[in-house]
Amino acid sequence: MSDQRKIRLGAFLRGPGHHVAAWRHPDVPANPGLSLKHYAEGARTAERGLFDMAFLADSLVARNGDQPIATFERTGHVAHFEPLTLLSALSALTEHIGLVATASTTYDDPFHMARVFASLDHLSGGRAGWNVVTSADPGAAANFSRDRHLNHAERYDRALEFVTVVKKLWDSYDDDAFVADKASGIAIDRDKIHVANHIGRHFQVRGPLNVARPPQGHPVIVQAGSSDAGQDLAAETAEVVFTAHANIGSAKRFYSDLKGRLARFGRSPGGLKIMPGIFPVIGRTQAEAEDKYDAIQDLIDPVVGLALASGLLGGVDLSSYPLDGPLPDLPESETVKSRFKLVSDLAHDRQLTIRELYKAIAGARGHYQIVGTANDVADLLEEWFTEGAADGFNIMPPIQPSGLSDFVDTVVPELQRRSLFRTAYEGETLRENLGLERPLSGSQLLATQRA
Amino acid sequence: MSDQRKIRLGAFLRGPGHHVAAWRHPDVPANPGLSLKHYAEGARTAERGLFDMAFLADSLVARNGDQPIATFERTGHVAHFEPLTLLSALSALTEHIGLVATASTTYDDPFHMARVFASLDHLSGGRAGWNVVTSADPGAAANFSRDRHLNHAERYDRALEFVTVVKKLWDSYDDDAFVADKASGIAIDRDKIHVANHIGRHFQVRGPLNVARPPQGHPVIVQAGSSDAGQDLAAETAEVVFTAHANIGSAKRFYSDLKGRLARFGRSPGGLKIMPGIFPVIGRTQAEAEDKYDAIQDLIDPVVGLALASGLLGGVDLSSYPLDGPLPDLPESETVKSRFKLVSDLAHDRQLTIRELYKAIAGARGHYQIVGTANDVADLLEEWFTEGAADGFNIMPPIQPSGLSDFVDTVVPELQRRSLFRTAYEGETLRENLGLERPLSGSQLLATQRA
């Protein structure tokens, strides 16, 4: 393997695939969100393609469950596995691929979160990652006995402290603390225990954790918020950023902005990998790709399309506006700042009607979508990668399982031919494969500070 | 398989085994609490023995982590997997055995709990069970940003409502709600959705869940509290009760008392299986069994033995009393009512010194322990089973892996020879194997009420 910088790849697994109408496609099995066989096939296909990671989104509400019944009953992928349990099962069915789960800091406790991700890291031999989100959907509050959803600033303030506490708990013990000396009866080296004793604005957590330090030191921290507060959280804590851009210009600006924030936190640019989402519809010819795309687009139910647009615009009700008229001027959303801007800019820049808007986002939900041959997709990834728009990509298959296997069978070999992608896993852990440093343990940190 | 009533068996898996000094035993691997291979071997051994379930305890603190460092450093099995992630991985490595995880209602939300157990039930094809606990350890509060641990009555009040909400969320959809009709675009049958809309004293939870109804309808509810409040909770909600008794008289009284409470909740005695814990030390001869037992007993560190007794007595400090003097009179514990009584009664009835007390509970922690041949163990189980003290047993191997394989290889065949135990799994799900009814779905319940 040459030392040349390589593209990182994530497989964003979503039961039926990412297109809002994917579940209606003839090639998609019924109710794949609760099929372990289906997810195992996806993860193994990604592993066959030498992907760095499989990535799972999450939500703390049933999608569209608070919408009128006529919308809810037409919504696909409402029922699906909880990510940590699913990835734990997949850890036993895969060997190399990273396993990244989304989990929210707004409706949980750092002790639980530290435990389950440390546990997954041990189960998988160092392949866990945590996509830190703050739950944009205000409906979650009603499922968690809260009067109201926290606003954007409160959520990010809480998230930063939450991640800090989780890392302290992961560092409860040095890597070699559990000496298990049967003869002397000493199970743990007392000099290698670091009790968190955290007292902060949001959390008071004593520790120590009841899991040994994770094989990776810390599971890889992923972040997806692209607002100003989201970028600051990412610059301070994240090692992978998943982000949505509708064009290379936007992606380049984001890339340089976010990498530029790292120095403020004493971090180097290589310590954070930026991976935009890419929604590829791949055909052997351009015409075949377009036919594939049209076949899925034709399955969009207007009711569901409208709900999708409403959701990405922060829950605004669009039902009183004509479908074939323009998107009205809307007040900025307090809950989904960056996605609101992306979608409303898309509508206004391209002067789309509401119907055109939801058709434009029905696949990629604001991420970049490309309809073309494997060579076209490879050209795109190469351009973004070499021109400072991306360190890698989170691939969002339109439908599953064929959307991912198309990519693995046709785009991956082309990227390898161009020496842009690995031909074998370099390391044992997700962190090693991504080329990320292993965090120092508590005692190593103390030694560094003393030196 | 005859219709004769059969013994139910659980394998209570604990990394090194149940004896407090098990981790020091030469046959136990180092740090097995974080070895998937080790737990997989345990679960597969239990499955080979046709056990109904593998059972995992849990705690929200590092064991003895709030004790003086001289105690903590000598404590085994501090670091271990989180149960839901571990059982999810084991679900992919086993086929038949039930997977029961302990999880607390005091430091979590019903929406999370309903999700993860429903997810495990789907992953495992209907083999999940939830051991509902309220966290007796007051140290958990300090890990969860709480000023204080809830008292016993508050915890049980909260637990009852918690379980109610979880069941409502599991019933968010009828079993056949997800019709996934690609042609019409109807994904969910609107008449088969049941939104919880729960508003109670502790919880306000809208629902619906984002997981389909579990294969078992509800994962099996297990309970282990034996206090008056614990028994009421069990009588109202539990389908399996795990309990600790030092003699058959106590077990029979408990059995008849708890079964007698069921009618008040409209339940029949067969709907709740009572399974005391049994700690068996098995030898080919009585002398061999006793040698095995002595070999483990000799490994007990007095510091750790004392901490164990303190913990089971609700955290009282025993360090100022002479080890070879009697247990002092102690105020009743507010946190661990039934275990306090069991352990203090044991000390007083047998007039044990503190040292004798911790040696007496170092293996079984107050559960029944037997040191003998496979035939002796089979005799004991048969007696308890036929005389109305038990429907089955939760087997607590002294050390792992050999303690469980001893039981499977020698006691199970003897129970089968006596026609007291199955010779093949009867069903596909844990519920079917236990002979428990499947809960009616929301629409079935409504139809019943209308009829």
XYZ file of N, CA and C in Angstrom, chain A residues 108-278:
513
model
N -30.485 11.106 26.709
C -29.815 9.961 27.320
C -28.812 10.468 28.346
N -28.166 9.535 29.030
C -27.167 9.866 30.044
C -25.786 9.428 29.568
N -24.755 10.211 29.902
C -23.398 9.852 29.465
C -22.952 8.477 29.951
N -23.394 8.066 31.141
C -22.940 6.766 31.648
C -23.454 5.629 30.758
N -24.748 5.684 30.405
C -25.284 4.681 29.480
C -24.522 4.702 28.151
N -24.333 5.910 27.619
C -23.740 6.026 26.282
C -22.311 5.514 26.285
N -21.548 5.892 27.303
C -20.163 5.425 27.387
C -20.130 3.898 27.440
N -21.046 3.329 28.210
C -21.087 1.869 28.370
C -21.376 1.145 27.072
N -22.455 1.557 26.395
C -22.872 0.763 25.231
C -21.852 0.873 24.098
N -21.250 2.052 23.922
C -20.250 2.152 22.853
C -18.947 1.458 23.242
N -18.579 1.514 24.518
C -17.396 0.760 24.954
C -17.649 -0.728 24.779
N -18.859 -1.160 25.126
C -19.218 -2.569 24.989
C -19.156 -3.003 23.518
N -19.723 -2.184 22.626
C -19.669 -2.503 21.187
C -18.221 -2.530 20.702
N -17.393 -1.630 21.226
C -15.990 -1.620 20.801
C -15.285 -2.911 21.238
N -15.585 -3.377 22.445
C -14.997 -4.644 22.884
C -15.566 -5.813 22.085
N -16.873 -5.824 21.860
C -17.480 -6.921 21.095
C -16.873 -7.040 19.704
N -16.581 -5.901 19.102
C -16.155 -5.883 17.696
C -14.644 -5.842 17.543
N -13.920 -5.870 18.636
C -12.471 -5.782 18.526
C -11.988 -4.437 18.023
N -12.673 -3.368 18.433
C -12.195 -2.023 18.091
C -12.764 -1.462 16.804
N -14.022 -1.734 16.547
C -14.602 -1.245 15.284
C -15.774 -0.280 15.489
N -15.966 0.215 16.712
C -17.143 1.046 16.990
C -16.905 2.525 16.695
N -17.966 3.181 16.274
C -17.975 4.637 16.132
C -19.308 5.171 16.598
N -19.279 6.387 17.129
C -20.501 7.025 17.633
C -20.756 8.308 16.851
N -21.847 8.336 16.111
C -22.286 9.564 15.457
C -23.123 10.356 16.446
N -22.541 11.426 16.951
C -23.166 12.233 18.003
C -24.191 13.174 17.381
N -25.440 13.008 17.749
C -26.463 13.947 17.290
C -27.219 14.500 18.493
N -27.957 15.578 18.238
C -28.682 16.231 19.334
C -30.196 16.111 19.147
N -30.642 15.280 18.197
C -32.073 15.078 17.931
C -32.749 16.347 17.428
N -32.779 16.468 16.108
C -33.416 17.639 15.511
C -34.939 17.566 15.608
N -35.487 16.360 15.740
C -36.941 16.220 15.678
C -37.584 16.604 17.015
N -38.335 17.709 17.043
C -38.928 18.128 18.312
C -39.934 17.120 18.860
N -40.426 16.204 18.008
C -41.376 15.189 18.462
C -40.803 14.243 19.495
N -39.481 14.150 19.558
C -38.863 13.237 20.525
C -39.243 13.601 21.957
N -39.397 14.898 22.226
C -39.735 15.327 23.593
C -40.977 14.608 24.101
N -41.960 14.439 23.234
C -43.219 13.817 23.643
C -43.070 12.325 23.932
N -41.991 11.723 23.475
C -41.732 10.312 23.787
C -40.868 10.146 25.032
N -40.372 11.273 25.566
C -39.432 11.205 26.687
C -39.863 12.094 27.857
N -41.181 12.229 28.031
C -41.712 12.878 29.241
C -41.162 14.291 29.435
N -40.891 14.975 28.323
C -40.400 16.348 28.442
C -41.476 17.314 27.967
N -41.499 18.475 28.624
C -42.465 19.494 28.238
C -42.179 20.030 26.842
N -40.887 20.158 26.543
C -40.524 20.768 25.274
C -39.164 20.218 24.848
N -38.905 20.345 23.563
C -37.601 20.006 23.022
C -36.636 21.141 23.334
N -35.422 20.820 23.717
C -34.432 21.872 23.964
C -34.147 22.626 22.656
N -33.865 23.923 22.775
C -33.541 24.651 21.545
C -32.119 24.337 21.087
N -31.791 24.822 19.900
C -30.551 24.461 19.218
C -29.324 24.724 20.090
N -29.238 25.914 20.666
C -28.055 26.272 21.464
C -27.949 25.405 22.716
N -29.071 25.171 23.384
C -29.070 24.324 24.587
C -28.622 22.910 24.240
N -29.113 22.409 23.116
C -28.754 21.039 22.728
C -27.250 20.912 22.492
N -26.672 21.907 21.811
C -25.237 21.812 21.524
C -24.393 22.032 22.764
N -24.842 22.892 23.662
C -24.126 23.087 24.922
C -24.117 21.780 25.718
N -25.280 21.146 25.777
C -25.385 19.852 26.468
C -24.533 18.790 25.772
N -24.562 18.788 24.448
C -23.825 17.768 23.689
C -22.333 17.850 23.969
N -21.795 19.055 24.021
C -20.349 19.203 24.240
C -19.954 18.642 25.595
N -20.747 18.975 26.626
C -20.428 18.435 27.953
C -20.638 16.922 27.982
N -21.677 16.461 27.304
C -21.994 15.026 27.253
C -20.804 14.240 26.687
N -20.283 14.704 25.558
C -19.155 14.002 24.927
C -17.929 14.039 25.833
N -17.717 15.167 26.484
C -16.592 15.281 27.421
C -16.695 14.226 28.525
N -17.900 14.076 29.082
C -18.085 13.105 30.159
C -17.893 11.676 29.638
N -18.436 11.394 28.464
C -18.291 10.048 27.898
C -16.811 9.702 27.722
N -16.037 10.654 27.216
C -14.593 10.384 27.038
C -13.920 10.157 28.396
N -14.279 10.955 29.405
C -13.715 10.723 30.747
C -14.035 9.311 31.226
N -15.269 8.853 30.963
C -15.657 7.509 31.416
C -14.899 6.433 30.639
N -14.709 6.648 29.339
C -13.901 5.678 28.569
C -12.479 5.595 29.128
N -12.026 6.713 29.675
C -10.665 6.768 30.231
C -10.624 6.407 31.713
N -11.663 5.757 32.229
C -11.699 5.379 33.645
C -10.504 4.517 34.047
N -9.992 3.766 33.107
C -8.864 2.869 33.386
C -7.859 3.001 32.249
N -6.576 2.854 32.568
C -5.588 2.710 31.503
C -5.831 1.387 30.782
N -5.231 1.277 29.604
C -5.457 0.085 28.787
C -5.043 -1.202 29.512
N -4.018 -1.074 30.342
C -3.473 -2.267 30.997
C -3.798 -2.301 32.495
N -4.921 -1.681 32.884
C -5.253 -1.585 34.315
C -5.699 -2.925 34.905
N -6.362 -3.746 34.094
C -6.947 -4.990 34.640
C -5.907 -6.109 34.610
N -5.063 -6.108 35.628
C -3.928 -7.023 35.660
C -4.353 -8.446 36.024
N -5.472 -8.587 36.708
C -6.017 -9.926 37.050
C -4.940 -10.856 37.603
N -4.240 -10.397 38.596
C -3.162 -11.199 39.187
C -3.767 -12.168 40.202
N -3.924 -13.398 39.771
C -4.617 -14.380 40.607
C -3.859 -14.659 41.900
N -2.529 -14.696 41.813
C -1.738 -15.065 42.987
C -1.872 -14.025 44.094
N -1.708 -12.764 43.745
C -1.740 -11.716 44.780
C -3.164 -11.294 45.122
N -4.111 -11.597 44.251
C -5.480 -11.138 44.477
C -5.719 -9.712 44.018
N -4.742 -9.114 43.344
C -4.941 -7.767 42.801
C -5.565 -7.893 41.412
N -6.792 -7.395 41.278
C -7.497 -7.482 39.996
C -7.204 -6.269 39.119
N -7.086 -5.094 39.770
C -6.911 -3.833 39.038
C -5.719 -3.094 39.640
N -4.868 -2.589 38.775
C -3.736 -1.784 39.243
C -4.273 -0.415 39.693
N -4.158 -0.136 40.991
C -4.780 1.072 41.543
C -4.224 2.360 40.933
N -3.000 2.315 40.420
C -2.417 3.525 39.821
C -2.954 3.789 38.413
N -3.744 2.873 37.917
C -4.235 3.007 36.535
C -5.749 3.236 36.490
N -6.292 3.654 37.616
C -7.724 3.976 37.703
C -7.870 5.492 37.715
N -8.782 6.011 36.902
C -9.001 7.458 36.841
C -10.499 7.726 37.004
N -10.889 8.059 38.207
C -12.307 8.306 38.479
C -12.683 9.679 37.924
N -13.757 9.731 37.136
C -14.115 10.962 36.426
C -14.414 12.118 37.384
N -15.249 11.856 38.385
C -15.673 12.925 39.303
C -16.075 14.195 38.567
N -16.865 14.037 37.533
C -17.268 15.182 36.716
C -18.414 15.962 37.378
N -18.207 17.252 37.515
C -19.291 18.125 37.998
C -19.394 19.278 37.022
N -20.463 19.276 36.235
C -20.594 20.296 35.197
C -21.962 20.939 35.229
N -22.249 21.686 34.192
C -23.513 22.411 34.134
C -24.693 21.446 33.941
N -24.487 20.450 33.096
C -25.585 19.536 32.783
C -25.476 18.204 33.512
N -24.252 17.796 33.844
C -24.056 16.432 34.347
C -23.134 16.399 35.559
N -23.480 15.537 36.482
C -22.602 15.197 37.602
C -22.437 13.674 37.559
N -21.243 13.248 37.240
C -21.004 11.823 37.013
C -19.723 11.408 37.733
N -19.870 10.518 38.690
C -18.727 10.116 39.490
C -17.785 9.169 38.735
N -18.361 8.093 38.132
C -17.504 7.064 37.576
C -16.913 6.223 38.683
N -15.983 5.290 38.438
C -15.518 4.928 37.096
C -16.557 4.108 36.332
N -16.308 3.897 35.042
C -17.167 3.049 34.217
C -16.996 1.587 34.647
N -17.952 0.748 34.284
C -17.807 -0.696 34.559
C -17.461 -1.478 33.287
N -16.752 -0.816 32.389
C -16.193 -1.464 31.196
C -14.735 -1.014 31.107
N -13.862 -1.929 30.713
C -12.456 -1.567 30.523
C -12.321 -0.561 29.376
N -11.162 0.096 29.312
C -10.958 1.064 28.229
C -11.191 0.373 26.881
N -11.914 1.033 25.972
C -12.211 0.406 24.681
C -10.922 0.092 23.913
N -10.952 -0.953 23.077
C -9.768 -1.297 22.281
C -9.207 -0.112 21.494
N -10.080 0.760 21.014
C -9.606 1.935 20.277
C -9.215 3.094 21.204
N -9.215 2.880 22.488
C -9.044 4.009 23.406
C -10.392 4.701 23.527
N -10.777 5.389 22.480
C -12.142 5.897 22.329
C -12.703 5.367 21.020
N -13.932 4.879 21.014
C -14.598 4.666 19.727
C -14.524 5.966 18.902
N -14.509 5.837 17.598
C -14.373 7.012 16.728
C -15.597 7.925 16.883
N -15.337 9.215 17.068
C -16.430 10.180 17.227
C -16.786 10.775 15.870
N -18.031 10.610 15.492
C -18.547 11.122 14.225
C -19.545 12.220 14.560
N -19.662 13.176 13.685
C -20.595 14.269 13.933
C -21.173 14.688 12.596
N -22.398 15.192 12.614
C -23.033 15.542 11.344
C -23.631 16.931 11.332
N -23.579 17.634 12.431
C -24.161 18.983 12.441
C -23.319 19.938 11.625
N -23.933 20.722 10.775
C -23.173 21.626 9.925
C -23.454 23.087 10.235
N -24.297 23.357 11.204
C -24.520 24.733 11.643
C -23.237 25.243 12.293
N -23.210 26.525 12.640
C -22.029 27.084 13.287
C -21.730 26.338 14.596
N -22.762 26.131 15.406
C -22.572 25.400 16.667
C -22.164 23.955 16.386
N -22.743 23.369 15.347
C -22.408 22.001 14.975
C -20.959 21.894 14.550
N -20.480 22.879 13.773
C -19.086 22.856 13.328
C -18.127 23.041 14.494
N -18.508 23.887 15.448
C -17.633 24.054 16.612
C -17.561 22.767 17.424
N -18.698 22.117 17.600
C -18.698 20.841 18.310
C -17.814 19.837 17.577
N -17.949 19.817 16.241
C -17.144 18.896 15.432
C -15.666 19.227 15.553
N -15.323 20.515 15.470
C -13.908 20.907 15.516
C -13.290 20.527 16.852
N -14.107 20.568 17.905
C -13.569 20.244 19.226
C -13.523 18.744 19.477
N -14.517 18.011 18.956
C -14.649 16.611 19.395
C -14.620 15.562 18.284
N -14.964 15.915 17.044
C -15.221 14.869 16.043
C -13.962 14.431 15.323
N -13.986 13.189 14.848
C -12.881 12.636 14.057
C -13.333 12.317 12.641
N -14.647 12.213 12.475
C -15.246 12.068 11.151
C -16.447 12.998 11.128
N -16.598 13.748 10.025
C -17.793 14.572 9.879
C -18.536 14.143 8.631
N -19.789 13.828 8.851
C -20.700 13.455 7.776
C -21.501 14.723 7.455
N -21.528 15.115 6.185
C -22.111 16.411 5.863
C -22.836 16.365 4.519
N -23.744 17.286 4.298
C -24.565 17.301 3.080
C -24.257 18.539 2.253
N -23.890 18.319 0.988
C -23.649 19.448 0.089
C -24.213 19.147 -1.283
N -24.890 20.135 -1.837
C -25.537 19.935 -3.128
C -24.589 20.244 -4.280
N -23.401 20.826 -3.971
C -22.427 21.085 -5.038
C -21.026 21.184 -4.452
N -20.029 21.058 -5.317
C -18.647 21.014 -4.851
C -18.213 22.337 -4.216
N -18.778 23.440 -4.697
C -18.400 24.739 -4.125
C -18.759 24.813 -2.650
N -19.981 24.407 -2.343
C -20.422 24.396 -0.948
C -19.568 23.440 -0.124
N -19.265 22.277 -0.694
C -18.475 21.283 0.029
C -17.060 21.802 0.305
N -16.460 22.506 -0.677
C -15.106 23.043 -0.489
C -15.088 24.130 0.584
N -16.090 24.987 0.563
C -16.142 26.046 1.585
C -16.260 25.422 2.982
N -17.139 24.424 3.090
C -17.327 23.764 4.382
C -16.034 23.083 4.830
N -15.397 22.397 3.894
C -14.161 21.655 4.197
C -13.097 22.606 4.734
N -12.919 23.704 4.049
C -11.838 24.594 4.472
C -12.222 25.325 5.753
N -13.490 25.658 5.896
C -13.946 26.324 7.129
C -13.736 25.413 8.344
N -14.210 24.183 8.221
C -14.137 23.274 9.370
C -12.683 22.902 9.696
N -11.906 22.585 8.683
C -10.488 22.247 8.946
C -9.791 23.452 9.590
N -10.200 24.645 9.188
C -9.601 25.862 9.750
C -9.921 26.068 11.228
N -11.002 25.464 11.683
C -11.367 25.624 13.095
C -10.551 24.716 14.014
N -9.863 23.728 13.441
C -9.234 22.701 14.277
C -8.090 23.250 15.127
N -7.315 24.173 14.542
C -6.135 24.679 15.254
C -6.532 25.294 16.593
N -7.701 25.917 16.620
C -8.182 26.529 17.849
C -8.255 25.526 19.002
N -8.448 24.256 18.650
C -8.547 23.211 19.673
C -7.275 22.353 19.711
N -6.197 22.901 19.136
C -4.921 22.189 19.177
C -4.911 20.919 18.344
N -5.735 20.890 17.301
C -5.834 19.670 16.501
C -5.279 19.913 15.099
N -4.769 18.836 14.483
C -4.245 18.961 13.122
C -5.305 18.525 12.118
N -5.213 19.045 10.873
C -6.255 18.767 9.868
C -6.467 17.279 9.613
N -5.417 16.466 9.732
C -5.556 15.041 9.441
C -6.361 14.282 10.478
N -6.578 14.907 11.629
C -7.304 14.241 12.710
C -8.806 14.279 12.556
N -9.271 14.926 11.492
C -10.712 14.981 11.251
C -10.965 14.703 9.770
N -11.737 13.661 9.491
C -12.032 13.270 8.109
C -13.426 13.779 7.734
N -13.485 14.521 6.654
C -14.772 15.072 6.221
C -15.330 14.212 5.082
N -16.536 13.687 5.320
C -17.127 12.723 4.389
C -18.546 13.132 3.999
N -18.684 13.870 2.900
C -20.039 14.219 2.447
C -20.818 12.972 2.030
N -22.123 13.055 2.142
C -22.981 11.995 1.633
C -23.100 12.080 0.126
N -23.090 10.910 -0.519
C -23.251 10.832 -1.976
C -24.322 9.790 -2.263
